[in-house]
GROMACS .gro file of C-alpha atoms in nm:
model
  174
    1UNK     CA    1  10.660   6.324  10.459
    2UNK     CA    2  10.612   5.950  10.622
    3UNK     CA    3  10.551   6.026  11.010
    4UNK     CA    4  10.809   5.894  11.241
    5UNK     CA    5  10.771   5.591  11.487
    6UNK     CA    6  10.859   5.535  11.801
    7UNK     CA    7  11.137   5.306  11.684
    8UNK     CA    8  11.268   5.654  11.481
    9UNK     CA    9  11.237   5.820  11.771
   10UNK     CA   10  11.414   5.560  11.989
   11UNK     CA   11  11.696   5.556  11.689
   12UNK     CA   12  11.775   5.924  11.753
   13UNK     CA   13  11.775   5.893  12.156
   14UNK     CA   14  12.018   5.605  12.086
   15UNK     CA   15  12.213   5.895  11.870
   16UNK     CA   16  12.213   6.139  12.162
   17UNK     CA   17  12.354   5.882  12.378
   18UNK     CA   18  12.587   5.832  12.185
   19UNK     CA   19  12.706   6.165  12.187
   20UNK     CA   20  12.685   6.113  12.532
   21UNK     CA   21  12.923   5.866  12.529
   22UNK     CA   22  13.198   6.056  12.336
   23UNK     CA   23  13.201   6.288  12.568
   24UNK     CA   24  13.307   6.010  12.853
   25UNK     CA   25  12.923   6.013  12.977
   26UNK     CA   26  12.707   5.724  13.071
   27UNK     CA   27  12.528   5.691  12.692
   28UNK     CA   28  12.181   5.779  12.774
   29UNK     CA   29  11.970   5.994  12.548
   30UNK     CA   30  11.639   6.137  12.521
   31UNK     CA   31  11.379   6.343  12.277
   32UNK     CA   32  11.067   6.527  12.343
   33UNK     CA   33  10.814   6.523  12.071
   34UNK     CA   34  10.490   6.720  12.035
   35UNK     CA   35  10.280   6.642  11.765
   36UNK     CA   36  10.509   6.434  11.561
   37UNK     CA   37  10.813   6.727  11.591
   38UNK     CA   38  11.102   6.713  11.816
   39UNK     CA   39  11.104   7.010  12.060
   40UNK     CA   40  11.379   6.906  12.295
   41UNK     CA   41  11.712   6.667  12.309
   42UNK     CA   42  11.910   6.603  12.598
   43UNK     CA   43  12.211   6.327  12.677
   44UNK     CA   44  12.364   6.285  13.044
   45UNK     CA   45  12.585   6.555  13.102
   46UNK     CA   46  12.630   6.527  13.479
   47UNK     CA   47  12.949   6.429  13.496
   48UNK     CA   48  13.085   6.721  13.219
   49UNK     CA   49  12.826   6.947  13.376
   50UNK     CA   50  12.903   6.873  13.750
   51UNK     CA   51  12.530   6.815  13.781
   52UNK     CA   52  12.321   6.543  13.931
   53UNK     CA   53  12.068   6.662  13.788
   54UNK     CA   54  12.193   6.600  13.410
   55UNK     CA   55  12.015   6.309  13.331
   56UNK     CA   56  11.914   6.289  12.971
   57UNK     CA   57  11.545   6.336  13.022
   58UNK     CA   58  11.592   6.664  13.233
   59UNK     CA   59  11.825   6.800  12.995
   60UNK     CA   60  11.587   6.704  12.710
   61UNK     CA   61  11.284   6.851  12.915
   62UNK     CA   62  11.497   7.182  12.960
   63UNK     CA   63  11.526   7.190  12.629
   64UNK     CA   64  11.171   7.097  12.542
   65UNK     CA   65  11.017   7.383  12.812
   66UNK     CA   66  11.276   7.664  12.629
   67UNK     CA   67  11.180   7.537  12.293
   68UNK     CA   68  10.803   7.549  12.355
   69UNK     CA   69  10.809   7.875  12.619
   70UNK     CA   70  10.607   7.647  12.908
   71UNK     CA   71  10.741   7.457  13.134
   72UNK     CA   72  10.436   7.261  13.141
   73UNK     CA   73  10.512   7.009  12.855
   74UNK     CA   74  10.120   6.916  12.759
   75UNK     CA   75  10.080   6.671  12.531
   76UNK     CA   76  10.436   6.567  12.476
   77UNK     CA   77  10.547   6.258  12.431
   78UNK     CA   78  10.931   6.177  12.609
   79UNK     CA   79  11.179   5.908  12.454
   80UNK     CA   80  11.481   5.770  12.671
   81UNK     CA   81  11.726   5.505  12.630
   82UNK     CA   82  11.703   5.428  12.949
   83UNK     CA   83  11.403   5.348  13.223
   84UNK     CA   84  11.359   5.668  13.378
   85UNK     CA   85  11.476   5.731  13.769
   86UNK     CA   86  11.274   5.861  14.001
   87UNK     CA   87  11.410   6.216  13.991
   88UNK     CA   88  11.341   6.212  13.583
   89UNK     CA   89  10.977   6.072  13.687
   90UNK     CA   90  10.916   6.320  13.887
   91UNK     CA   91  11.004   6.625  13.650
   92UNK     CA   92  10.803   6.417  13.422
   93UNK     CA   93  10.494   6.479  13.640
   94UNK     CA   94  10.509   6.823  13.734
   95UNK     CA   95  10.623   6.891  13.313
   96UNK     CA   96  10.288   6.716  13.264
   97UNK     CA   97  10.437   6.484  12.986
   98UNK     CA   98  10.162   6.246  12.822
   99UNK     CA   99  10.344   5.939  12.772
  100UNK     CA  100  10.704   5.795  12.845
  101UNK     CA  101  10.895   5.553  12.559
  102UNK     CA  102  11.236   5.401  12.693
  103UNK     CA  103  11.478   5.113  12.587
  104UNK     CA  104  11.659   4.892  12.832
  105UNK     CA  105  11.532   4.865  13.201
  106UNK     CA  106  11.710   4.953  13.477
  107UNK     CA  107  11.726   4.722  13.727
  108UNK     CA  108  11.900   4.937  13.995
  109UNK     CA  109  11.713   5.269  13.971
  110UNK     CA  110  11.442   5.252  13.741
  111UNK     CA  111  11.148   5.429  13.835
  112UNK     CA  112  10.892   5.285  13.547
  113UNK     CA  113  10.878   4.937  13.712
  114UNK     CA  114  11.198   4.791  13.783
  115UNK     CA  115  11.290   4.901  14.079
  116UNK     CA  116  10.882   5.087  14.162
  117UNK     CA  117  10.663   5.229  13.978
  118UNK     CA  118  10.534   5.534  13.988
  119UNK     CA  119  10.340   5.529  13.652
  120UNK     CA  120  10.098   5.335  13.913
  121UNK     CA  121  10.116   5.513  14.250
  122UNK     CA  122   9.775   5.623  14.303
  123UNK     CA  123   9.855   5.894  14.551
  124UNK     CA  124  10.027   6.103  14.265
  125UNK     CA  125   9.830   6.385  14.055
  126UNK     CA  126   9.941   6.337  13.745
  127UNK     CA  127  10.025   6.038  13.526
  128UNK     CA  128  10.199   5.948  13.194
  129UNK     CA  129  10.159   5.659  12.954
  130UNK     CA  130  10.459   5.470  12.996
  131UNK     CA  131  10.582   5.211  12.744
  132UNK     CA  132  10.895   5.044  12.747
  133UNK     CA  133  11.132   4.793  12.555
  134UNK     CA  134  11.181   5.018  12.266
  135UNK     CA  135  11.469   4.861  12.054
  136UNK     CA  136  11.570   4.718  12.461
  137UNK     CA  137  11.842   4.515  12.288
  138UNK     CA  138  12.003   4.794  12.130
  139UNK     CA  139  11.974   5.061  12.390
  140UNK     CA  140  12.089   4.814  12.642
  141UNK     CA  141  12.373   4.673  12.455
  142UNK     CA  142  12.536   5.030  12.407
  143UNK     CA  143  12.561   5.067  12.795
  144UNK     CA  144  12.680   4.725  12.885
  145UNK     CA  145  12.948   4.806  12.643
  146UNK     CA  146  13.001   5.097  12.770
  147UNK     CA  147  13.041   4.951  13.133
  148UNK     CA  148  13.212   4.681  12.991
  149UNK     CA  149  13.451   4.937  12.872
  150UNK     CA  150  13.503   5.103  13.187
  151UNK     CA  151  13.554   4.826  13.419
  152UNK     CA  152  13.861   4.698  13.170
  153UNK     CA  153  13.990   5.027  13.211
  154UNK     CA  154  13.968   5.042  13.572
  155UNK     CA  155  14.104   4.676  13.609
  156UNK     CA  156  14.398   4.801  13.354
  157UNK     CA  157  14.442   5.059  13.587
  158UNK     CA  158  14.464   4.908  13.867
  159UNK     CA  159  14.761   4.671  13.719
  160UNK     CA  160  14.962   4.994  13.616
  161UNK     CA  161  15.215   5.132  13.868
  162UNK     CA  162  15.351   5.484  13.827
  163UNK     CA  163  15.715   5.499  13.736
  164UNK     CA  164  15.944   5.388  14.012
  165UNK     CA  165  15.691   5.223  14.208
  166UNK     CA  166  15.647   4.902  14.322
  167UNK     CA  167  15.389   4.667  14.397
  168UNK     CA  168  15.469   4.641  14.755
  169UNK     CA  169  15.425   5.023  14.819
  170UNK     CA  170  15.041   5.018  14.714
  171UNK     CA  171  14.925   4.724  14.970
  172UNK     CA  172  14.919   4.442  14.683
  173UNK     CA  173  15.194   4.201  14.758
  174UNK     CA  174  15.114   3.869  14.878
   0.00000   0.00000   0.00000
């Protein structure tokens, strides 16, 4: 058996998030892998799961710590669509993951260097290889499609009255 990449990896986060994604989530997947086998998979699930908390990489890590009996993830290796936030950093840490793989930065929350970086903070006791821009175009391309999506909807929305309504009776007439 050929051993996997990180791009194959990165392929089946980008399959999670999918899944994500037909489930009306924001696509975002992750993996956990220890020594070439996948121990845990996770896709946002805050919104179906009425959790903030439900980022991919914490339901992936949940996953990982069942699979594996620890909650200290040792020599795991975590793959995400998505630069990591700090809350996912941080259960990162204290999981003791070895190294972080993600797509597409995120330029409004990303934890991994986009926004900070706390791969780099000194002050912190544990740290993780981080590596990112794994297949960036394609994990990146699947959410701005995704918000793409949702902002038509929302702007189609917005242009729809309910029956017997008119425009003047919602605050938009000129």
């Amino acid at each position: 058996m050929q051993k996997m990449t990180d791009f194959d990896y990165m392929r089946l986060a980008l399959e999670l998030a999918n899944q994500a994604e037909q489930v009306g989530e924001v696509p975002v997947g992750a993996v956990v892998v220890k020594d070439g086998e996948i121990v845990g998979r996770g896709f946002n699930a805050t919104i179906s799961g009425h959790d903030p908390s439900a980022h991919a990489e914490i339901v992936a890590l949940r996953d990982a710590a069942k699979h594996l009996g620890n909650y200290r993830l040792v020599g795991c290796e975590l793959f995400v669509t998505l630069e990591p936030c700090v809350m996912c950093v941080g259960a990162m840490f204290h999981a003791r993951i070895a190294r972080v793989v993600y797509g597409a930065r995120d330029p409004k929350t990303g934890a991994a260097g986009s926004v900070l970086n706390l791969f780099t903070t000194a002050q912190l006791n544990h740290h993780a290889r981080i590596e990112g821009g794994v297949l960036a175009d394609e994990c990146g391309a699947m959410l701005s499609s995704f918000f793409a999506r949702r902002r038509e909807a929302q702007r189609n929305s917005n242009n729809t009255l309910p029956a017997g309504e008119s425009v003047r009776q919602h605050g938009n007439a000129a």
